PDB file of C-alpha atoms in Angstrom:
ATOM      1  CA  MET Y   1      64.474 -85.801 -46.826  1.00  0.00           C
ATOM      2  CA  ILE Y   2      63.616 -82.735 -44.813  1.00  0.00           C
ATOM      3  CA  GLU Y   3      61.508 -80.016 -46.497  1.00  0.00           C
ATOM      4  CA  HIS Y   4      62.621 -76.953 -44.625  1.00  0.00           C
ATOM      5  CA  ARG Y   5      59.836 -74.298 -44.086  1.00  0.00           C
ATOM      6  CA  PRO Y   6      61.458 -71.183 -42.625  1.00  0.00           C
ATOM      7  CA  TYR Y   7      59.313 -69.029 -40.463  1.00  0.00           C
ATOM      8  CA  ALA Y   8      60.314 -66.018 -42.595  1.00  0.00           C
ATOM      9  CA  ALA Y   9      58.948 -67.727 -45.677  1.00  0.00           C
ATOM     10  CA  LEU Y  10      55.510 -68.812 -44.244  1.00  0.00           C
ATOM     11  CA  GLY Y  11      52.313 -67.214 -45.463  1.00  0.00           C
ATOM     12  CA  GLY Y  12      49.823 -65.735 -43.044  1.00  0.00           C
ATOM     13  CA  ASN Y  13      47.964 -62.722 -41.863  1.00  0.00           C
ATOM     14  CA  ASP Y  14      48.854 -59.658 -39.758  1.00  0.00           C
ATOM     15  CA  LEU Y  15      45.724 -58.128 -38.099  1.00  0.00           C
ATOM     16  CA  ASP Y  16      45.353 -55.592 -35.372  1.00  0.00           C
ATOM     17  CA  TRP Y  17      44.817 -58.338 -32.774  1.00  0.00           C
ATOM     18  CA  LEU Y  18      46.244 -61.519 -34.436  1.00  0.00           C
ATOM     19  CA  THR Y  19      49.496 -62.382 -36.105  1.00  0.00           C
ATOM     20  CA  THR Y  20      49.459 -65.845 -37.742  1.00  0.00           C
ATOM     21  CA  ARG Y  21      51.927 -67.757 -39.832  1.00  0.00           C
ATOM     22  CA  LEU Y  22      50.836 -71.062 -41.443  1.00  0.00           C
ATOM     23  CA  HIS Y  23      53.283 -73.987 -41.684  1.00  0.00           C
ATOM     24  CA  VAL Y  24      50.553 -75.811 -43.744  1.00  0.00           C
ATOM     25  CA  ALA Y  25      48.395 -73.925 -46.302  1.00  0.00           C
ATOM     26  CA  ILE Y  26      44.705 -74.115 -45.522  1.00  0.00           C
ATOM     27  CA  GLY Y  27      41.560 -72.239 -46.421  1.00  0.00           C
ATOM     28  CA  GLY Y  28      43.261 -70.132 -49.095  1.00  0.00           C
ATOM     29  CA  LEU Y  29      45.863 -68.923 -46.633  1.00  0.00           C
ATOM     30  CA  GLY Y  30      49.492 -69.784 -46.509  1.00  0.00           C
ATOM     31  CA  ARG Y  31      51.873 -70.793 -49.325  1.00  0.00           C
ATOM     32  CA  PRO Y  32      50.424 -73.293 -51.755  1.00  0.00           C
ATOM     33  CA  GLU Y  33      53.685 -75.362 -51.839  1.00  0.00           C
ATOM     34  CA  HIS Y  34      53.362 -75.920 -48.007  1.00  0.00           C
ATOM     35  CA  GLY Y  35      50.932 -78.811 -48.360  1.00  0.00           C
ATOM     36  CA  PRO Y  36      49.655 -81.285 -45.693  1.00  0.00           C
ATOM     37  CA  VAL Y  37      51.978 -83.886 -44.181  1.00  0.00           C
ATOM     38  CA  GLY Y  38      50.232 -87.196 -43.635  1.00  0.00           C
ATOM     39  CA  ALA Y  39      47.417 -86.616 -41.172  1.00  0.00           C
ATOM     40  CA  LEU Y  40      48.583 -83.036 -40.527  1.00  0.00           C
ATOM     41  CA  ARG Y  41      46.166 -80.547 -41.959  1.00  0.00           C
ATOM     42  CA  ALA Y  42      47.184 -77.276 -40.265  1.00  0.00           C
ATOM     43  CA  TRP Y  43      49.960 -75.970 -37.984  1.00  0.00           C
ATOM     44  CA  ASN Y  44      49.345 -72.330 -37.212  1.00  0.00           C
ATOM     45  CA  ASP Y  45      51.852 -70.112 -35.337  1.00  0.00           C
ATOM     46  CA  ASP Y  46      49.522 -67.621 -33.700  1.00  0.00           C
ATOM     47  CA  GLU Y  47      50.084 -64.572 -31.517  1.00  0.00           C
ATOM     48  CA  PHE Y  48      46.950 -63.012 -29.760  1.00  0.00           C
ATOM     49  CA  ALA Y  49      47.046 -59.460 -28.509  1.00  0.00           C
ATOM     50  CA  PRO Y  50      45.794 -58.902 -24.895  1.00  0.00           C
ATOM     51  CA  GLY Y  51      42.002 -58.875 -24.719  1.00  0.00           C
ATOM     52  CA  SER Y  52      41.495 -60.453 -28.113  1.00  0.00           C
ATOM     53  CA  GLY Y  53      40.487 -63.840 -29.532  1.00  0.00           C
ATOM     54  CA  PHE Y  54      38.029 -65.975 -31.552  1.00  0.00           C
ATOM     55  CA  PRO Y  55      34.312 -65.803 -30.576  1.00  0.00           C
ATOM     56  CA  MET Y  56      32.168 -68.953 -30.579  1.00  0.00           C
ATOM     57  CA  HIS Y  57      32.527 -70.800 -33.872  1.00  0.00           C
ATOM     58  CA  ARG Y  58      31.910 -74.381 -35.001  1.00  0.00           C
ATOM     59  CA  HIS Y  59      34.208 -77.278 -35.988  1.00  0.00           C
ATOM     60  CA  GLN Y  60      33.308 -80.776 -37.258  1.00  0.00           C
ATOM     61  CA  ASP Y  61      35.493 -83.879 -37.999  1.00  0.00           C
ATOM     62  CA  VAL Y  62      38.843 -82.511 -37.049  1.00  0.00           C
ATOM     63  CA  GLU Y  63      41.305 -83.088 -34.207  1.00  0.00           C
ATOM     64  CA  ILE Y  64      42.617 -79.797 -32.772  1.00  0.00           C
ATOM     65  CA  LEU Y  65      45.767 -79.566 -30.507  1.00  0.00           C
ATOM     66  CA  THR Y  66      46.720 -76.310 -28.907  1.00  0.00           C
ATOM     67  CA  TYR Y  67      50.246 -75.975 -27.670  1.00  0.00           C
ATOM     68  CA  VAL Y  68      50.657 -72.720 -25.630  1.00  0.00           C
ATOM     69  CA  ARG Y  69      54.156 -71.358 -25.835  1.00  0.00           C
ATOM     70  CA  ARG Y  70      53.767 -68.075 -23.945  1.00  0.00           C
ATOM     71  CA  GLY Y  71      50.989 -66.501 -21.951  1.00  0.00           C
ATOM     72  CA  ALA Y  72      47.634 -68.127 -21.634  1.00  0.00           C
ATOM     73  CA  VAL Y  73      44.445 -68.795 -23.724  1.00  0.00           C
ATOM     74  CA  THR Y  74      40.958 -69.200 -22.153  1.00  0.00           C
ATOM     75  CA  HIS Y  75      38.816 -71.883 -23.757  1.00  0.00           C
ATOM     76  CA  GLU Y  76      35.054 -72.219 -23.603  1.00  0.00           C
ATOM     77  CA  ASP Y  77      32.881 -74.720 -25.617  1.00  0.00           C
ATOM     78  CA  SER Y  78      29.358 -75.892 -26.066  1.00  0.00           C
ATOM     79  CA  LEU Y  79      29.989 -78.908 -23.872  1.00  0.00           C
ATOM     80  CA  GLY Y  80      30.199 -76.633 -20.854  1.00  0.00           C
ATOM     81  CA  ASN Y  81      34.006 -76.657 -20.550  1.00  0.00           C
ATOM     82  CA  ARG Y  82      35.865 -73.540 -19.555  1.00  0.00           C
ATOM     83  CA  SER Y  83      39.571 -73.473 -18.685  1.00  0.00           C
ATOM     84  CA  THR Y  84      42.594 -71.266 -18.944  1.00  0.00           C
ATOM     85  CA  VAL Y  85      45.348 -73.102 -20.712  1.00  0.00           C
ATOM     86  CA  LEU Y  86      48.772 -71.787 -19.573  1.00  0.00           C
ATOM     87  CA  ALA Y  87      52.209 -71.879 -21.190  1.00  0.00           C
ATOM     88  CA  GLY Y  88      53.448 -75.447 -21.029  1.00  0.00           C
ATOM     89  CA  ASP Y  89      49.905 -76.855 -21.202  1.00  0.00           C
ATOM     90  CA  VAL Y  90      48.426 -78.768 -24.078  1.00  0.00           C
ATOM     91  CA  GLN Y  91      44.695 -78.851 -25.083  1.00  0.00           C
ATOM     92  CA  ALA Y  92      43.097 -81.597 -27.204  1.00  0.00           C
ATOM     93  CA  MET Y  93      39.660 -81.216 -28.866  1.00  0.00           C
ATOM     94  CA  SER Y  94      37.964 -83.825 -30.988  1.00  0.00           C
ATOM     95  CA  ALA Y  95      35.298 -81.987 -32.855  1.00  0.00           C
ATOM     96  CA  GLY Y  96      33.459 -85.209 -33.837  1.00  0.00           C
ATOM     97  CA  SER Y  97      29.959 -84.588 -35.092  1.00  0.00           C
ATOM     98  CA  GLY Y  98      30.232 -80.949 -34.087  1.00  0.00           C
ATOM     99  CA  ILE Y  99      31.388 -78.645 -31.316  1.00  0.00           C
ATOM    100  CA  ARG Y 100      31.354 -74.807 -30.876  1.00  0.00           C
ATOM    101  CA  HIS Y 101      34.147 -73.104 -28.970  1.00  0.00           C
ATOM    102  CA  ALA Y 102      35.757 -69.739 -28.287  1.00  0.00           C
ATOM    103  CA  GLU Y 103      39.422 -68.901 -27.470  1.00  0.00           C
ATOM    104  CA  PHE Y 104      40.414 -65.597 -25.910  1.00  0.00           C
ATOM    105  CA  ASN Y 105      43.599 -64.033 -24.474  1.00  0.00           C
ATOM    106  CA  LEU Y 106      42.249 -62.433 -21.225  1.00  0.00           C
ATOM    107  CA  ALA Y 107      45.755 -61.727 -19.860  1.00  0.00           C
ATOM    108  CA  GLY Y 108      47.733 -58.508 -20.064  1.00  0.00           C
ATOM    109  CA  GLU Y 109      50.472 -59.936 -22.300  1.00  0.00           C
ATOM    110  CA  THR Y 110      50.653 -61.421 -25.814  1.00  0.00           C
ATOM    111  CA  THR Y 111      49.703 -65.127 -26.008  1.00  0.00           C
ATOM    112  CA  ALA Y 112      51.743 -67.299 -28.390  1.00  0.00           C
ATOM    113  CA  LEU Y 113      50.608 -70.728 -29.373  1.00  0.00           C
ATOM    114  CA  TYR Y 114      50.597 -73.424 -31.964  1.00  0.00           C
ATOM    115  CA  GLN Y 115      47.271 -74.694 -33.190  1.00  0.00           C
ATOM    116  CA  ILE Y 116      47.604 -78.045 -34.903  1.00  0.00           C
ATOM    117  CA  TRP Y 117      44.770 -79.656 -36.934  1.00  0.00           C
ATOM    118  CA  LEU Y 118      44.823 -83.455 -37.693  1.00  0.00           C
ATOM    119  CA  ARG Y 119      42.676 -85.565 -39.915  1.00  0.00           C
ATOM    120  CA  PRO Y 120      40.547 -87.899 -37.635  1.00  0.00           C
ATOM    121  CA  ARG Y 121      40.742 -91.644 -37.976  1.00  0.00           C
ATOM    122  CA  THR Y 122      36.958 -91.861 -37.935  1.00  0.00           C
ATOM    123  CA  THR Y 123      34.316 -89.168 -38.536  1.00  0.00           C
ATOM    124  CA  GLY Y 124      31.264 -88.304 -36.448  1.00  0.00           C
ATOM    125  CA  GLY Y 125      31.045 -89.406 -32.856  1.00  0.00           C
ATOM    126  CA  ALA Y 126      30.668 -87.471 -29.696  1.00  0.00           C
ATOM    127  CA  PRO Y 127      32.970 -84.375 -29.401  1.00  0.00           C
ATOM    128  CA  THR Y 128      35.450 -84.313 -26.498  1.00  0.00           C
ATOM    129  CA  TRP Y 129      37.854 -81.814 -24.864  1.00  0.00           C
ATOM    130  CA  THR Y 130      40.783 -82.375 -22.500  1.00  0.00           C
ATOM    131  CA  THR Y 131      43.776 -80.431 -21.284  1.00  0.00           C
ATOM    132  CA  ARG Y 132      46.903 -81.211 -19.199  1.00  0.00           C
ATOM    133  CA  ARG Y 133      49.972 -79.571 -17.808  1.00  0.00           C
ATOM    134  CA  PHE Y 134      53.342 -80.674 -19.161  1.00  0.00           C
ATOM    135  CA  PRO Y 135      55.993 -78.835 -17.178  1.00  0.00           C
ATOM    136  CA  ARG Y 136      58.981 -78.042 -19.331  1.00  0.00           C
ATOM    137  CA  SER Y 137      61.323 -79.183 -16.555  1.00  0.00           C
ATOM    138  CA  GLU Y 138      59.924 -82.655 -16.855  1.00  0.00           C
ATOM    139  CA  ARG Y 139      60.790 -83.060 -20.584  1.00  0.00           C
ATOM    140  CA  THR Y 140      64.431 -81.773 -20.500  1.00  0.00           C
ATOM    141  CA  GLY Y 141      66.766 -83.592 -22.742  1.00  0.00           C
ATOM    142  CA  GLY Y 142      64.276 -86.014 -24.324  1.00  0.00           C
ATOM    143  CA  PHE Y 143      60.802 -86.282 -25.872  1.00  0.00           C
ATOM    144  CA  THR Y 144      57.579 -86.596 -23.919  1.00  0.00           C
ATOM    145  CA  VAL Y 145      54.438 -87.793 -25.625  1.00  0.00           C
ATOM    146  CA  LEU Y 146      51.857 -85.011 -25.205  1.00  0.00           C
ATOM    147  CA  ALA Y 147      48.913 -86.368 -27.208  1.00  0.00           C
ATOM    148  CA  SER Y 148      48.435 -89.638 -29.020  1.00  0.00           C
ATOM    149  CA  GLY Y 149      46.038 -91.649 -31.103  1.00  0.00           C
ATOM    150  CA  TYR Y 150      47.638 -94.844 -29.707  1.00  0.00           C
ATOM    151  CA  ALA Y 151      46.204 -96.550 -26.595  1.00  0.00           C
ATOM    152  CA  ASP Y 152      49.624 -97.681 -25.401  1.00  0.00           C
ATOM    153  CA  ASP Y 153      50.885 -94.099 -25.187  1.00  0.00           C
ATOM    154  CA  VAL Y 154      47.891 -92.990 -23.299  1.00  0.00           C
ATOM    155  CA  ALA Y 155      48.075 -95.938 -20.885  1.00  0.00           C
ATOM    156  CA  ALA Y 156      51.822 -95.519 -20.348  1.00  0.00           C
ATOM    157  CA  GLY Y 157      51.745 -91.893 -19.317  1.00  0.00           C
ATOM    158  CA  ASP Y 158      49.928 -88.530 -19.394  1.00  0.00           C
ATOM    159  CA  ALA Y 159      49.325 -88.289 -23.155  1.00  0.00           C
ATOM    160  CA  LEU Y 160      46.033 -86.784 -24.106  1.00  0.00           C
ATOM    161  CA  PRO Y 161      43.889 -89.127 -26.207  1.00  0.00           C
ATOM    162  CA  ILE Y 162      43.139 -88.115 -29.791  1.00  0.00           C
ATOM    163  CA  ASN Y 163      41.234 -89.777 -32.710  1.00  0.00           C
ATOM    164  CA  ALA Y 164      44.053 -89.512 -35.246  1.00  0.00           C
ATOM    165  CA  ASP Y 165      46.860 -91.681 -36.643  1.00  0.00           C
ATOM    166  CA  ALA Y 166      49.407 -89.348 -35.034  1.00  0.00           C
ATOM    167  CA  ARG Y 167      51.238 -88.497 -31.829  1.00  0.00           C
ATOM    168  CA  LEU Y 168      52.495 -85.108 -30.630  1.00  0.00           C
ATOM    169  CA  LEU Y 169      55.816 -84.920 -28.625  1.00  0.00           C
ATOM    170  CA  GLY Y 170      57.742 -82.131 -26.961  1.00  0.00           C
ATOM    171  CA  ALA Y 171      61.277 -81.814 -25.713  1.00  0.00           C
ATOM    172  CA  THR Y 172      63.078 -78.994 -23.839  1.00  0.00           C
ATOM    173  CA  LEU Y 173      66.680 -78.826 -24.943  1.00  0.00           C
ATOM    174  CA  ARG Y 174      69.821 -76.959 -23.623  1.00  0.00           C
ATOM    175  CA  ARG Y 175      72.379 -75.689 -25.965  1.00  0.00           C
ATOM    176  CA  GLY Y 176      74.543 -78.606 -27.018  1.00  0.00           C
ATOM    177  CA  ASP Y 177      72.006 -81.273 -26.327  1.00  0.00           C
ATOM    178  CA  VAL Y 178      71.646 -83.953 -28.951  1.00  0.00           C
ATOM    179  CA  ILE Y 179      68.537 -86.233 -29.149  1.00  0.00           C
ATOM    180  CA  GLY Y 180      67.230 -88.677 -31.757  1.00  0.00           C
ATOM    181  CA  TYR Y 181      63.789 -89.817 -32.747  1.00  0.00           C
ATOM    182  CA  ALA Y 182      63.345 -93.014 -34.707  1.00  0.00           C
ATOM    183  CA  LEU Y 183      60.527 -92.927 -37.281  1.00  0.00           C
ATOM    184  CA  PRO Y 184      58.889 -96.284 -38.003  1.00  0.00           C
ATOM    185  CA  PRO Y 185      58.743 -97.328 -41.611  1.00  0.00           C
ATOM    186  CA  GLY Y 186      56.328 -95.393 -43.705  1.00  0.00           C
ATOM    187  CA  ARG Y 187      55.812 -92.699 -41.058  1.00  0.00           C
ATOM    188  CA  GLN Y 188      56.329 -88.987 -41.595  1.00  0.00           C
ATOM    189  CA  ALA Y 189      56.859 -86.082 -39.106  1.00  0.00           C
ATOM    190  CA  TYR Y 190      56.555 -82.380 -38.908  1.00  0.00           C
ATOM    191  CA  LEU Y 191      58.644 -80.481 -36.294  1.00  0.00           C
ATOM    192  CA  VAL Y 192      59.307 -76.933 -35.199  1.00  0.00           C
ATOM    193  CA  SER Y 193      62.103 -75.238 -33.164  1.00  0.00           C
ATOM    194  CA  THR Y 194      60.290 -72.755 -30.945  1.00  0.00           C
ATOM    195  CA  THR Y 195      62.619 -70.227 -29.382  1.00  0.00           C
ATOM    196  CA  GLY Y 196      66.141 -71.185 -30.456  1.00  0.00           C
ATOM    197  CA  ARG Y 197      68.211 -72.633 -33.329  1.00  0.00           C
ATOM    198  CA  ALA Y 198      68.656 -76.306 -33.988  1.00  0.00           C
ATOM    199  CA  ASP Y 199      70.373 -78.561 -36.444  1.00  0.00           C
ATOM    200  CA  VAL Y 200      68.010 -81.330 -37.807  1.00  0.00           C
ATOM    201  CA  ASN Y 201      69.746 -84.008 -39.815  1.00  0.00           C
ATOM    202  CA  GLY Y 202      72.163 -81.325 -41.084  1.00  0.00           C
ATOM    203  CA  VAL Y 203      69.470 -78.700 -41.853  1.00  0.00           C
ATOM    204  CA  ARG Y 204      69.766 -75.518 -39.765  1.00  0.00           C
ATOM    205  CA  PHE Y 205      66.540 -74.362 -38.239  1.00  0.00           C
ATOM    206  CA  GLU Y 206      66.121 -70.782 -36.919  1.00  0.00           C
ATOM    207  CA  ALA Y 207      63.619 -70.120 -34.150  1.00  0.00           C
ATOM    208  CA  ARG Y 208      60.096 -70.930 -35.235  1.00  0.00           C
ATOM    209  CA  ASP Y 209      61.193 -72.665 -38.475  1.00  0.00           C
ATOM    210  CA  GLY Y 210      59.443 -75.920 -39.357  1.00  0.00           C
ATOM    211  CA  GLY Y 211      60.193 -78.976 -41.402  1.00  0.00           C
ATOM    212  CA  ALA Y 212      58.443 -81.873 -43.010  1.00  0.00           C
ATOM    213  CA  VAL Y 213      60.369 -85.076 -42.581  1.00  0.00           C
ATOM    214  CA  ARG Y 214      59.890 -87.938 -45.066  1.00  0.00           C
ATOM    215  CA  ASP Y 215      61.966 -91.041 -45.835  1.00  0.00           C
ATOM    216  CA  GLU Y 216      64.181 -90.598 -42.795  1.00  0.00           C
ATOM    217  CA  HIS Y 217      64.664 -93.514 -40.358  1.00  0.00           C
ATOM    218  CA  LEU Y 218      66.327 -91.306 -37.644  1.00  0.00           C
ATOM    219  CA  VAL Y 219      65.748 -87.654 -36.828  1.00  0.00           C
ATOM    220  CA  THR Y 220      68.775 -86.313 -35.004  1.00  0.00           C
ATOM    221  CA  ILE Y 221      68.370 -82.871 -33.387  1.00  0.00           C
ATOM    222  CA  THR Y 222      71.274 -80.840 -32.044  1.00  0.00           C
ATOM    223  CA  ALA Y 223      70.331 -77.768 -30.064  1.00  0.00           C
ATOM    224  CA  LEU Y 224      72.380 -74.704 -31.135  1.00  0.00           C
ATOM    225  CA  ASP Y 225      70.621 -72.679 -28.422  1.00  0.00           C
ATOM    226  CA  ASP Y 226      68.278 -73.396 -25.631  1.00  0.00           C
ATOM    227  CA  THR Y 227      65.040 -74.365 -27.340  1.00  0.00           C
ATOM    228  CA  GLU Y 228      61.913 -76.431 -27.346  1.00  0.00           C
ATOM    229  CA  ILE Y 229      61.147 -78.885 -30.067  1.00  0.00           C
ATOM    230  CA  VAL Y 230      57.554 -79.801 -30.904  1.00  0.00           C
ATOM    231  CA  LEU Y 231      57.249 -82.859 -33.203  1.00  0.00           C
ATOM    232  CA  ALA Y 232      54.253 -84.545 -34.731  1.00  0.00           C
ATOM    233  CA  GLU Y 233      54.744 -88.147 -35.838  1.00  0.00           C
ATOM    234  CA  LEU Y 234      52.170 -88.807 -38.633  1.00  0.00           C
ATOM    235  CA  GLY Y 235      50.607 -91.651 -40.488  1.00  0.00           C
TER     236      GLY Y 235
END
């Protein structure tokens, strides 16, 4: 079953500096029927105006993945990390026992990103932060594991390690490409088509639509336009 969550139907906020749409309801925002999917607790589609962002604030016991779609976001945290995360990059932050961080768009164009929150496998522990480039040209026509809570994925490639029963994957597709993703028994997924249309097991996705996948053994994606697919496999 695919529970289609069209971008046009998502709840969210429109502020002077931030436009956000929530694929998963959280903190009283979003549509109540758009509940969590497995370990997935939030998937926000955010657009930051130039010169804007979130000042220092605290998180605890949550895994936060940032997938930058367009522009750049500058991250700074209480561990002393500071980095500008560019389009195509992924950032992973394990809040653990507590971390403070800030995110700003210091560029002259709008920054678009997904911020994905996952339930941690274990609570507490030392917070961590990592980032890595994942050039779109290197994930054309198939999925690349971007972040994972499984040691084999991390050892086999460049996947960022996370403390969650989940993995995040990305694929860059040309119009007409067809790819499949096999879900192990008992696993769920959430996926989004970023910039173009796609057919997912017979369900048509417009750009930025999302969908919760349950009780499907194989997810077959046909690109109706050039697009990127971001998929979280979830326990």
